[in-house]
Tab-separated table of C-alpha atoms and ligand atoms in Angstrom:
chain	number	residue	atom	x	y	z
A	6	MET	CA	-45.149	36.671	14.005
A	7	LEU	CA	-42.541	36.384	11.214
A	8	ALA	CA	-39.697	36.626	13.771
A	9	GLY	CA	-41.343	33.808	15.741
A	10	ARG	CA	-41.542	31.604	12.593
A	11	LYS	CA	-37.875	32.337	11.733
A	12	GLU	CA	-36.792	31.394	15.252
A	13	CYS	CA	-38.776	28.187	15.033
A	14	PHE	CA	-37.205	27.386	11.622
A	15	TRP	CA	-33.666	27.975	12.935
A	16	SER	CA	-34.288	25.927	16.038
A	17	ILE	CA	-35.393	22.985	13.832
A	18	ILE	CA	-32.267	23.373	11.665
A	19	ARG	CA	-30.082	23.607	14.814
A	20	GLY	CA	-31.735	20.462	16.171
A	21	GLN	CA	-31.173	18.551	12.929
A	22	LEU	CA	-27.560	19.748	12.731
A	23	ALA	CA	-26.923	18.532	16.280
A	24	THR	CA	-28.396	15.125	15.424
A	25	PHE	CA	-26.313	14.983	12.235
A	26	LEU	CA	-23.103	15.857	14.173
A	27	GLU	CA	-23.967	13.242	16.781
A	28	ILE	CA	-24.379	10.601	14.070
A	29	LEU	CA	-21.097	11.734	12.468
A	30	LYS	CA	-19.365	11.364	15.842
A	31	ILE	CA	-20.793	7.859	16.247
A	32	VAL	CA	-19.759	6.840	12.739
A	33	ASN	CA	-16.229	8.165	13.274
A	34	ARG	CA	-15.877	6.569	16.677
A	35	LYS	CA	-13.289	3.836	16.453
A	36	THR	CA	-15.101	0.516	16.530
A	37	PRO	CA	-13.094	-2.168	18.363
A	38	LYS	CA	-12.075	-4.901	15.943
A	39	VAL	CA	-11.505	-8.525	16.879
A	40	GLY	CA	-9.632	-10.994	14.679
A	41	PHE	CA	-10.800	-14.591	14.932
A	42	VAL	CA	-9.147	-17.898	14.075
A	43	SER	CA	-11.452	-20.919	14.316
A	44	LEU	CA	-9.801	-24.341	14.189
A	45	GLY	CA	-11.143	-27.855	14.646
A	46	CYS	CA	-14.453	-29.583	14.111
A	47	PRO	CA	-17.921	-28.143	13.335
A	48	LYS	CA	-18.654	-28.161	17.096
A	49	ALA	CA	-15.767	-25.768	17.657
A	50	LEU	CA	-17.031	-23.718	14.712
A	51	VAL	CA	-20.398	-23.319	16.438
A	52	ASP	CA	-18.585	-22.180	19.616
A	53	SER	CA	-16.790	-19.572	17.480
A	54	GLU	CA	-20.101	-18.440	15.998
A	55	ARG	CA	-21.594	-17.993	19.461
A	56	ILE	CA	-18.659	-15.912	20.659
A	57	LEU	CA	-18.727	-13.807	17.493
A	58	THR	CA	-22.498	-13.330	17.704
A	59	ARG	CA	-22.121	-12.022	21.231
A	60	LEU	CA	-19.219	-9.732	20.305
A	61	ARG	CA	-21.037	-8.361	17.243
A	62	ALA	CA	-24.110	-7.743	19.395
A	63	GLU	CA	-21.913	-5.649	21.665
A	64	GLY	CA	-20.615	-3.512	18.802
A	65	TYR	CA	-17.326	-5.238	18.009
A	66	GLU	CA	-16.366	-5.657	14.386
A	67	VAL	CA	-14.748	-8.772	12.986
A	68	ALA	CA	-11.405	-7.881	11.356
A	69	GLY	CA	-10.406	-9.529	8.098
A	70	SER	CA	-6.704	-9.730	8.949
A	71	PHE	CA	-4.425	-9.840	11.979
A	72	ALA	CA	-3.078	-6.394	11.096
A	73	ALA	CA	-6.572	-4.832	11.019
A	74	ALA	CA	-7.528	-6.313	14.415
A	75	ASP	CA	-7.066	-4.729	17.837
A	76	LEU	CA	-6.926	-8.188	19.392
A	77	VAL	CA	-7.138	-11.797	18.151
A	78	VAL	CA	-9.084	-14.750	19.580
A	79	VAL	CA	-7.809	-18.207	18.604
A	80	ASN	CA	-10.296	-21.060	19.089
A	81	THR	CA	-8.078	-24.128	19.228
A	82	CYS	CA	-8.430	-27.861	18.675
A	83	GLY	CA	-6.643	-30.474	20.776
A	84	PHE	CA	-8.049	-33.686	19.345
A	85	ILE	CA	-4.858	-35.265	17.967
A	86	ASP	CA	-1.196	-34.242	17.967
A	87	ALA	CA	-1.433	-32.732	14.479
A	88	ALA	CA	-4.341	-30.528	15.651
A	89	VAL	CA	-2.372	-29.425	18.730
A	90	ASP	CA	0.575	-28.426	16.506
A	91	GLU	CA	-1.719	-26.547	14.129
A	92	SER	CA	-3.281	-24.683	17.080
A	93	LEU	CA	0.084	-23.755	18.589
A	94	ASP	CA	1.284	-22.530	15.181
A	95	ALA	CA	-1.865	-20.419	14.738
A	96	ILE	CA	-1.345	-18.823	18.160
A	97	GLY	CA	2.292	-18.090	17.228
A	98	GLU	CA	1.241	-16.489	13.950
A	99	ALA	CA	-1.386	-14.314	15.655
A	100	LEU	CA	1.152	-13.220	18.269
A	101	ALA	CA	3.748	-12.378	15.623
A	102	GLU	CA	1.340	-10.382	13.465
A	103	ASN	CA	-0.880	-8.803	16.105
A	104	GLY	CA	0.582	-9.298	19.579
A	105	LYS	CA	-2.674	-9.359	21.622
A	106	VAL	CA	-4.013	-12.912	21.691
A	107	ILE	CA	-6.711	-14.682	23.726
A	108	VAL	CA	-6.857	-18.474	23.431
A	109	THR	CA	-9.932	-20.664	23.892
A	110	GLY	CA	-11.222	-24.084	22.795
A	111	CYS	CA	-10.171	-27.669	23.432
A	112	LEU	CA	-6.453	-27.006	23.735
A	113	GLY	CA	-7.339	-24.379	26.349
A	114	ALA	CA	-8.067	-27.304	28.681
A	115	GLN	CA	-4.285	-27.839	28.766
A	116	PRO	CA	-3.063	-24.284	29.431
A	117	GLN	CA	0.488	-25.300	30.321
A	118	LYS	CA	1.004	-26.733	26.845
A	119	ILE	CA	0.162	-23.312	25.419
A	120	LEU	CA	2.132	-21.297	27.971
A	121	ASP	CA	5.247	-23.445	27.469
A	122	ARG	CA	5.401	-22.275	23.879
A	123	HIS	CA	3.622	-18.912	24.029
A	124	PRO	CA	3.918	-17.376	27.518
A	125	GLN	CA	2.809	-13.980	26.192
A	126	VAL	CA	-0.823	-14.910	25.444
A	127	LEU	CA	-3.222	-12.644	27.352
A	128	LYS	CA	-5.717	-15.250	28.547
A	129	ILE	CA	-6.519	-18.945	28.130
A	130	THR	CA	-9.973	-20.466	28.573
A	131	GLY	CA	-11.200	-24.005	27.917
A	132	PRO	CA	-13.923	-25.212	25.508
A	133	GLN	CA	-17.476	-23.784	25.740
A	134	ARG	CA	-16.357	-20.930	27.999
A	135	TYR	CA	-18.159	-18.306	25.922
A	136	GLU	CA	-18.726	-15.973	28.870
A	137	GLU	CA	-15.080	-16.082	29.902
A	138	VAL	CA	-13.880	-15.399	26.362
A	139	VAL	CA	-16.193	-12.414	26.043
A	140	ALA	CA	-15.164	-11.162	29.508
A	141	SER	CA	-11.491	-11.441	28.497
A	142	VAL	CA	-12.161	-9.448	25.326
A	143	HIS	CA	-13.881	-6.778	27.462
A	144	GLU	CA	-10.856	-6.667	29.732
A	145	TYR	CA	-8.280	-6.113	26.984
A	146	LEU	CA	-10.469	-4.318	24.434
A	147	PRO	CA	-13.437	-2.634	26.131
A	148	PRO	CA	-16.644	-2.437	24.045
A	149	VAL	CA	-17.941	0.866	22.692
A	150	HIS	CA	-21.666	0.604	23.155
A	151	GLU	CA	-23.656	2.153	20.341
A	152	PRO	CA	-27.168	0.936	19.700
A	153	PHE	CA	-27.323	2.492	16.186
A	154	LEU	CA	-24.395	0.354	15.096
A	155	ASP	CA	-24.825	-2.797	17.193
A	156	LEU	CA	-26.765	-4.647	14.546
A	157	VAL	CA	-26.600	-8.411	14.412
A	158	PRO	CA	-28.421	-10.517	11.836
A	159	ALA	CA	-31.387	-12.447	13.283
A	160	GLN	CA	-29.632	-15.777	12.771
A	161	GLY	CA	-26.511	-14.571	14.624
A	162	VAL	CA	-23.025	-14.453	13.141
A	163	ARG	CA	-22.273	-17.517	11.030
A	164	LEU	CA	-18.954	-18.640	9.636
A	165	THR	CA	-20.671	-20.911	7.127
A	166	PRO	CA	-22.191	-19.671	3.828
A	167	ARG	CA	-25.687	-18.187	4.169
A	168	HIS	CA	-27.490	-21.256	2.851
A	169	TYR	CA	-26.342	-23.825	5.407
A	170	ALA	CA	-25.700	-23.779	9.133
A	171	TYR	CA	-24.628	-26.105	11.910
A	172	LEU	CA	-27.027	-26.616	14.803
A	173	LYS	CA	-25.285	-27.793	17.965
A	174	ILE	CA	-27.707	-29.694	20.183
A	175	SER	CA	-25.464	-30.711	23.078
A	176	GLU	CA	-22.024	-30.402	24.561
A	177	GLY	CA	-19.766	-33.114	25.969
A	178	CYS	CA	-20.098	-36.878	25.938
A	179	ASN	CA	-20.950	-39.662	28.402
A	180	HIS	CA	-18.824	-42.292	26.646
A	181	ARG	CA	-15.211	-43.080	27.378
A	182	CYS	CA	-13.778	-44.296	24.086
A	183	SER	CA	-10.220	-45.233	24.929
A	184	PHE	CA	-8.615	-43.276	22.060
A	185	CYS	CA	-10.506	-40.043	22.774
A	186	ILE	CA	-9.904	-37.254	25.291
A	187	ILE	CA	-12.958	-35.189	24.372
A	188	PRO	CA	-14.946	-36.159	27.518
A	189	SER	CA	-12.040	-35.004	29.705
A	190	MET	CA	-11.842	-31.731	27.756
A	191	ARG	CA	-15.550	-31.046	27.236
A	192	GLY	CA	-17.098	-32.902	30.165
A	193	PRO	CA	-20.174	-35.151	30.273
A	194	LEU	CA	-23.214	-34.784	27.996
A	195	VAL	CA	-25.128	-31.525	28.483
A	196	SER	CA	-28.111	-31.292	26.104
A	197	ARG	CA	-29.733	-28.012	25.133
A	198	PRO	CA	-33.455	-28.079	25.927
A	199	ILE	CA	-35.498	-28.904	22.845
A	200	GLY	CA	-37.427	-25.609	22.833
A	201	GLU	CA	-34.187	-23.617	22.645
A	202	VAL	CA	-32.802	-25.800	19.844
A	203	LEU	CA	-36.013	-25.621	17.814
A	204	ARG	CA	-36.248	-21.845	18.192
A	205	GLU	CA	-32.713	-21.494	16.870
A	206	ALA	CA	-33.519	-23.822	13.960
A	207	GLU	CA	-36.658	-21.803	13.195
A	208	HIS	CA	-34.619	-18.565	13.143
A	209	LEU	CA	-32.171	-20.133	10.749
A	210	ALA	CA	-34.906	-21.318	8.390
A	211	ARG	CA	-36.569	-17.878	8.491
A	212	ALA	CA	-33.239	-16.216	7.734
A	213	GLY	CA	-32.967	-18.216	4.501
A	214	VAL	CA	-30.818	-21.153	5.593
A	215	LYS	CA	-31.645	-24.102	3.314
A	216	GLU	CA	-29.785	-26.858	5.104
A	217	ILE	CA	-29.367	-27.442	8.838
A	218	LEU	CA	-26.639	-29.826	9.959
A	219	VAL	CA	-27.303	-31.269	13.408
A	220	ILE	CA	-24.084	-31.808	15.368
A	221	SER	CA	-22.966	-32.899	18.823
A	222	GLN	CA	-20.542	-35.529	20.135
A	223	ASP	CA	-23.318	-38.145	20.299
A	224	THR	CA	-26.517	-37.039	18.582
A	225	SER	CA	-28.480	-40.195	19.382
A	226	ALA	CA	-27.899	-39.677	23.138
A	227	TYR	CA	-29.592	-36.252	22.963
A	228	GLY	CA	-31.679	-35.511	26.051
A	229	VAL	CA	-30.556	-38.452	28.231
A	230	ASP	CA	-29.113	-36.000	30.790
A	231	LEU	CA	-32.384	-33.995	30.844
A	232	LYS	CA	-34.433	-37.173	31.276
A	233	TYR	CA	-36.052	-36.295	27.942
A	234	ALA	CA	-37.849	-33.289	29.497
A	235	ALA	CA	-40.710	-31.936	27.357
A	236	GLN	CA	-41.176	-28.353	26.170
A	237	PRO	CA	-43.880	-26.842	23.985
A	238	TRP	CA	-43.081	-25.836	20.403
A	239	ARG	CA	-45.680	-24.759	17.837
A	240	GLY	CA	-48.371	-25.689	20.329
A	241	VAL	CA	-47.252	-29.295	20.806
A	242	GLU	CA	-45.220	-30.825	23.671
A	243	ARG	CA	-41.882	-32.085	22.361
A	244	ARG	CA	-39.508	-34.197	24.381
A	245	THR	CA	-35.791	-33.471	24.464
A	246	ARG	CA	-35.063	-36.673	22.577
A	247	PHE	CA	-33.382	-37.579	19.296
A	248	TYR	CA	-36.486	-38.824	17.501
A	249	ASP	CA	-38.693	-35.925	18.657
A	250	LEU	CA	-36.039	-33.429	17.607
A	251	ALA	CA	-35.685	-34.981	14.146
A	252	ALA	CA	-39.486	-35.105	13.734
A	253	ALA	CA	-39.905	-31.444	14.754
A	254	LEU	CA	-37.034	-30.275	12.544
A	255	SER	CA	-38.635	-32.075	9.609
A	256	GLU	CA	-41.533	-29.585	9.862
A	257	LEU	CA	-39.284	-26.639	8.968
A	258	GLY	CA	-39.218	-27.373	5.241
A	259	VAL	CA	-35.424	-27.213	4.925
A	260	TRP	CA	-32.830	-29.943	4.503
A	261	ILE	CA	-32.026	-31.616	7.824
A	262	ARG	CA	-28.781	-33.608	7.988
A	263	LEU	CA	-27.837	-35.703	11.008
A	264	HIS	CA	-24.239	-36.135	12.108
A	265	TYR	CA	-22.509	-38.240	14.801
A	266	VAL	CA	-25.264	-40.773	15.303
A	267	TYR	CA	-24.601	-44.079	17.093
A	268	PRO	CA	-26.496	-47.201	16.064
A	269	TYR	CA	-28.779	-47.348	19.118
A	270	PRO	CA	-32.150	-49.068	18.551
A	271	HIS	CA	-34.170	-45.813	18.348
A	272	VAL	CA	-32.191	-44.754	15.256
A	273	ASP	CA	-34.485	-47.114	13.306
A	274	GLN	CA	-37.416	-44.769	13.930
A	275	VAL	CA	-35.409	-41.817	12.616
A	276	VAL	CA	-34.582	-43.796	9.468
A	277	GLU	CA	-38.356	-44.130	8.960
A	278	LEU	CA	-38.595	-40.312	9.047
A	279	MET	CA	-36.005	-40.275	6.281
A	280	ALA	CA	-38.140	-42.625	4.227
A	281	ASP	CA	-40.999	-40.110	4.587
A	282	GLY	CA	-38.751	-37.335	3.234
A	283	GLY	CA	-38.738	-35.052	6.305
A	284	VAL	CA	-35.084	-35.639	7.093
A	285	LEU	CA	-32.341	-36.186	4.510
A	286	PRO	CA	-31.612	-39.883	3.916
A	287	TYR	CA	-28.129	-39.493	5.331
A	288	LEU	CA	-26.581	-40.976	8.445
A	289	ASP	CA	-23.135	-40.068	9.713
A	290	ILE	CA	-22.172	-42.930	12.035
A	291	PRO	CA	-18.594	-43.221	13.254
A	292	PHE	CA	-18.203	-47.039	13.322
A	293	GLN	CA	-14.404	-46.829	13.833
A	294	HIS	CA	-13.830	-50.585	13.381
A	295	ALA	CA	-15.536	-53.914	12.744
A	296	SER	CA	-13.578	-56.355	14.891
A	297	THR	CA	-15.424	-56.994	18.155
A	298	ARG	CA	-12.139	-57.299	20.074
A	299	ILE	CA	-10.819	-53.975	18.757
A	300	LEU	CA	-14.175	-52.252	19.366
A	301	LYS	CA	-14.072	-53.508	22.955
A	302	LEU	CA	-10.517	-52.250	23.383
A	303	MET	CA	-11.717	-48.947	21.961
A	304	LYS	CA	-14.619	-49.038	24.471
A	305	ARG	CA	-16.984	-48.037	21.708
A	306	PRO	CA	-20.679	-47.562	22.432
A	307	ALA	CA	-22.722	-50.349	20.801
A	308	ALA	CA	-19.546	-52.439	20.324
A	309	ALA	CA	-21.568	-55.650	20.309
A	310	THR	CA	-24.243	-54.479	17.833
A	311	ASN	CA	-24.556	-56.420	14.592
A	312	THR	CA	-23.998	-53.355	12.467
A	313	LEU	CA	-24.241	-55.180	9.139
A	314	ALA	CA	-27.770	-56.345	9.991
A	315	ARG	CA	-28.715	-52.798	11.050
A	316	ILE	CA	-27.372	-51.265	7.844
A	317	ALA	CA	-29.252	-53.841	5.743
A	318	ALA	CA	-32.468	-53.077	7.664
A	319	TRP	CA	-32.050	-49.291	7.170
A	320	ARG	CA	-31.531	-49.808	3.438
A	321	ARG	CA	-34.701	-51.883	3.250
A	322	VAL	CA	-36.663	-48.992	4.816
A	323	THR	CA	-34.856	-46.152	2.982
A	324	PRO	CA	-33.119	-47.566	-0.109
A	325	ASP	CA	-31.530	-44.181	-0.944
A	326	ILE	CA	-29.909	-43.726	2.438
A	327	ALA	CA	-26.280	-42.566	2.246
A	328	ILE	CA	-24.167	-43.843	5.119
A	329	ARG	CA	-20.982	-42.013	6.040
A	330	SER	CA	-18.517	-43.219	8.618
A	331	THR	CA	-14.996	-42.831	9.958
A	332	PHE	CA	-12.539	-45.556	10.913
A	333	ILE	CA	-9.274	-45.900	12.764
A	334	VAL	CA	-6.657	-48.352	11.507
A	335	GLY	CA	-3.556	-49.429	13.391
A	336	PHE	CA	-5.183	-49.261	16.836
A	337	PRO	CA	-2.808	-50.837	19.419
A	338	GLY	CA	-2.920	-54.609	19.089
A	339	GLU	CA	-4.763	-54.618	15.720
A	340	THR	CA	-3.619	-57.763	13.908
A	341	GLU	CA	-3.574	-58.312	10.148
A	342	ARG	CA	-6.510	-60.701	10.600
A	343	GLU	CA	-8.552	-58.069	12.421
A	344	PHE	CA	-7.722	-55.519	9.766
A	345	VAL	CA	-8.832	-57.943	7.035
A	346	GLU	CA	-12.018	-58.475	9.049
A	347	LEU	CA	-12.570	-54.708	8.782
A	348	LEU	CA	-12.011	-54.812	5.008
A	349	ASP	CA	-14.469	-57.727	4.668
A	350	TRP	CA	-16.994	-55.834	6.754
A	351	LEU	CA	-16.625	-52.731	4.589
A	352	ARG	CA	-17.011	-54.827	1.428
A	353	GLU	CA	-20.300	-56.135	2.754
A	354	ALA	CA	-21.510	-52.877	4.313
A	355	GLN	CA	-20.959	-50.947	1.062
A	356	LEU	CA	-20.760	-47.613	2.860
A	357	ASP	CA	-21.212	-44.588	0.644
A	358	ARG	CA	-18.705	-42.253	2.272
A	359	VAL	CA	-15.796	-43.082	4.553
A	360	GLY	CA	-12.874	-41.366	6.189
A	361	CYS	CA	-9.956	-43.301	7.652
A	362	PHE	CA	-7.333	-42.219	10.185
A	363	GLU	CA	-4.167	-43.922	11.242
A	364	TYR	CA	-4.266	-44.363	15.007
A	365	SER	CA	-2.265	-41.698	16.789
A	366	ALA	CA	-1.670	-41.834	20.537
A	367	VAL	CA	-3.174	-38.708	22.104
A	368	GLU	CA	-1.669	-37.596	25.385
A	369	GLY	CA	-4.049	-38.497	28.214
A	370	ALA	CA	-6.019	-41.131	26.248
A	371	ALA	CA	-6.811	-44.397	28.046
A	372	ALA	CA	-5.638	-46.393	25.011
A	373	ASN	CA	-2.053	-45.449	25.878
A	374	ALA	CA	-2.291	-47.645	28.969
A	375	LEU	CA	-3.617	-50.713	27.107
A	376	ARG	CA	-1.138	-53.550	27.228
A	377	GLN	CA	-1.253	-53.976	23.466
A	378	PRO	CA	1.643	-53.796	21.015
A	379	ALA	CA	1.795	-50.592	18.964
A	380	VAL	CA	1.314	-51.058	15.215
A	381	PRO	CA	4.423	-49.782	13.366
A	382	ALA	CA	3.945	-46.536	11.410
A	383	GLU	CA	4.595	-48.099	7.992
A	384	ILE	CA	1.966	-50.816	8.617
A	385	LYS	CA	-0.569	-48.204	9.725
A	386	ALA	CA	0.062	-46.221	6.527
A	387	GLU	CA	-0.163	-49.355	4.386
A	388	ARG	CA	-3.456	-50.430	6.037
A	389	ARG	CA	-4.932	-46.986	5.542
A	390	ALA	CA	-3.972	-47.043	1.849
A	391	ARG	CA	-5.594	-50.498	1.395
A	392	PHE	CA	-8.699	-49.346	3.230
A	393	MET	CA	-9.033	-46.179	1.152
A	394	GLU	CA	-8.474	-48.085	-2.104
A	395	LEU	CA	-11.356	-50.420	-1.283
A	396	SER	CA	-13.597	-47.565	-0.152
A	397	ALA	CA	-12.867	-45.668	-3.406
A	398	GLN	CA	-13.930	-48.740	-5.430
A	399	ILE	CA	-17.154	-49.043	-3.415
A	400	SER	CA	-17.863	-45.332	-3.728
A	401	ALA	CA	-17.271	-45.385	-7.514
A	402	ALA	CA	-19.578	-48.398	-7.968
A	403	ARG	CA	-22.330	-46.844	-5.865
A	404	LEU	CA	-22.076	-43.493	-7.638
A	405	ALA	CA	-22.144	-45.198	-11.066
A	406	GLN	CA	-25.605	-46.531	-10.174
A	407	LYS	CA	-26.822	-42.930	-9.978
A	408	VAL	CA	-26.023	-42.084	-13.612
A	409	GLY	CA	-29.232	-41.253	-15.466
A	410	ARG	CA	-31.165	-40.517	-12.277
A	411	ARG	CA	-32.795	-37.208	-11.439
A	412	MET	CA	-32.230	-35.690	-7.995
A	413	PRO	CA	-32.472	-32.431	-6.067
A	414	VAL	CA	-29.241	-30.597	-5.256
A	415	LEU	CA	-28.291	-27.488	-3.296
A	416	ILE	CA	-26.025	-25.026	-5.117
A	417	ASP	CA	-22.829	-24.126	-3.227
A	418	ALA	CA	-20.952	-22.152	-5.889
A	419	VAL	CA	-21.449	-20.863	-9.421
A	420	ASP	CA	-18.668	-20.028	-11.836
A	421	GLY	CA	-19.951	-19.037	-15.267
A	422	ASP	CA	-21.502	-22.079	-16.846
A	423	ILE	CA	-20.533	-24.490	-14.069
A	424	ALA	CA	-22.131	-24.849	-10.647
A	425	VAL	CA	-20.880	-26.931	-7.746
A	426	ALA	CA	-23.712	-28.446	-5.757
A	427	ARG	CA	-24.429	-31.176	-3.229
A	428	SER	CA	-27.038	-33.899	-3.173
A	429	SER	CA	-28.640	-35.413	-0.073
A	430	ALA	CA	-25.642	-37.790	0.063
A	431	ASP	CA	-23.090	-34.983	0.402
A	432	ALA	CA	-22.406	-33.052	3.571
A	433	PRO	CA	-20.386	-29.860	3.042
A	434	GLU	CA	-16.595	-30.077	3.325
A	435	ILE	CA	-16.427	-33.830	3.964
A	436	ASP	CA	-18.304	-35.574	1.134
A	437	GLY	CA	-18.445	-35.349	-2.646
A	438	THR	CA	-20.002	-32.783	-4.964
A	439	VAL	CA	-22.243	-32.635	-8.035
A	440	ARG	CA	-20.800	-30.525	-10.870
A	441	ILE	CA	-23.578	-29.068	-12.986
A	442	HIS	CA	-22.876	-28.086	-16.584
A	443	GLY	CA	-25.004	-25.454	-18.320
A	444	ALA	CA	-25.694	-23.792	-14.988
A	445	LYS	CA	-25.977	-20.181	-16.187
A	446	GLY	CA	-28.539	-18.308	-14.113
A	447	LEU	CA	-28.272	-20.592	-11.086
A	448	LYS	CA	-27.812	-18.845	-7.737
A	449	VAL	CA	-25.791	-19.948	-4.725
A	450	GLY	CA	-28.188	-21.349	-2.108
A	451	ALA	CA	-30.848	-22.360	-4.674
A	452	LEU	CA	-32.282	-25.839	-4.920
A	453	ALA	CA	-32.318	-27.389	-8.381
A	454	GLN	CA	-33.270	-30.667	-10.008
A	455	VAL	CA	-30.450	-32.246	-11.991
A	456	ARG	CA	-29.928	-35.336	-14.113
A	457	ILE	CA	-26.733	-37.245	-13.389
A	458	THR	CA	-24.608	-37.677	-16.510
A	459	ALA	CA	-21.360	-39.197	-15.196
A	460	ALA	CA	-19.751	-40.475	-12.011
A	461	GLY	CA	-16.203	-40.528	-10.659
A	462	ALA	CA	-14.809	-42.102	-7.488
A	463	TYR	CA	-16.337	-39.492	-5.175
A	464	ASP	CA	-18.108	-36.850	-7.292
A	465	LEU	CA	-20.895	-36.680	-9.842
A	466	GLU	CA	-21.403	-34.713	-13.066
A	467	ALA	CA	-24.880	-33.485	-13.975
A	468	GLU	CA	-26.986	-31.332	-16.251
A	469	LEU	CA	-29.755	-29.061	-15.117
A	470	ALA	CA	-33.221	-30.604	-15.238
A	471	GLN	CA	-35.103	-27.714	-13.587
A	472	LEU	CA	-34.928	-25.151	-10.805
A	473	SER	CA	-36.919	-26.237	-7.727
B	521	SF4	S1	-18.384	-41.087	21.633
B	521	SF4	FE1	-16.289	-41.681	22.029
B	521	SF4	S2	-15.119	-40.741	20.337
B	521	SF4	FE2	-17.081	-39.691	20.428
B	521	SF4	S3	-16.698	-37.928	21.775
B	521	SF4	FE3	-17.531	-39.555	23.058
B	521	SF4	S4	-15.714	-40.549	23.880
B	521	SF4	FE4	-15.022	-39.356	22.117
């Protein structure tokens, strides 16, 4: 009887030892490590996140340096010449420091450009080719499947801080703006069905994300390609359409920020949602210019819209709305009069946030074939400086009106007594910030109420009023 008990005891110990050794073997097994360089716009960043999520789910680790990686993926940008150069340099650096490099992203649509400079890259794939990137990684660095270790956070792998995330709702674009080669690189508009987008947004909110930034090439065109097909979400049929998406997202109880919106008529309805507080009063609309002739040469969507009247109407409905936009100066054929027309337009539009680029001819863009005289480089630079000077004055005047007001902000960083936060008027990376004094105890990702104490050209100073 005793001998039987002893045997049983030892067999349990032997069993546990075997399990322990098995776990030890798993832990010591070399996990394949992938280095990742993500260049370009937030849309490319979301592509990177998808690839990384998939790789992490398969047991790959993300290396913190080229030297620590077994292989490097470079997600490139090919939007303008400067971005192409940056991408080619990044590939060169990864090759020099690691040697095994897979290239993807927008520049991947022009493989010869990459091979001319870096013939030793292992593989090149174009934008949105997640499957091909992952298959290439498998080929050169096979996965080690281990369910104990293949843990991925519910919200996937994100390259943004935990409290905000980009939500990509579509790929490609149906427009043919003459300065842009994105449609030839990324193809026509392909919307994600609304159910899929809303499920992802719900996951993000559940995982603690406080701000969701909706991105695409043309957010207001969302669903056109799917003929606005409906899908159920939370027991209600929702159509794959810009307004329906914004309305459903507003139910999640987190900040919703809309980027890359064009001034189509149905945007007015979305501005009403902003007035109700469900969506942040923030519109990112790339106007690009104000002269009708230049807009037509640019082949811009809604070139003939009276944008000043639209902006005035939106401000009547949602007085706090912050409007951000980007512009191009020095487009081929732009005269001094047309540029002054743009300045006059900006003076009247009183946009809150603007970015301005000097026109640069991108290889393959239709604008290169326009029979219009090129604007000399020094005039482009001078026009940009004049434009930015005016926009800084407008921004400073608009921000000064906020002094003394109370507003909610989202905390991005805390350093001792100072916190850096953003208000509804500030998208991460591209807009201004709110510096909070006396911020001890505040946590990154928290919402707080502040009182604005001072304003600069782009940023605000504040004191803490209360934690939300
Ligand atoms: S709307 Fe115009 S600028 Fe924007 S992605 Fe489409 S073609 Fe390019």
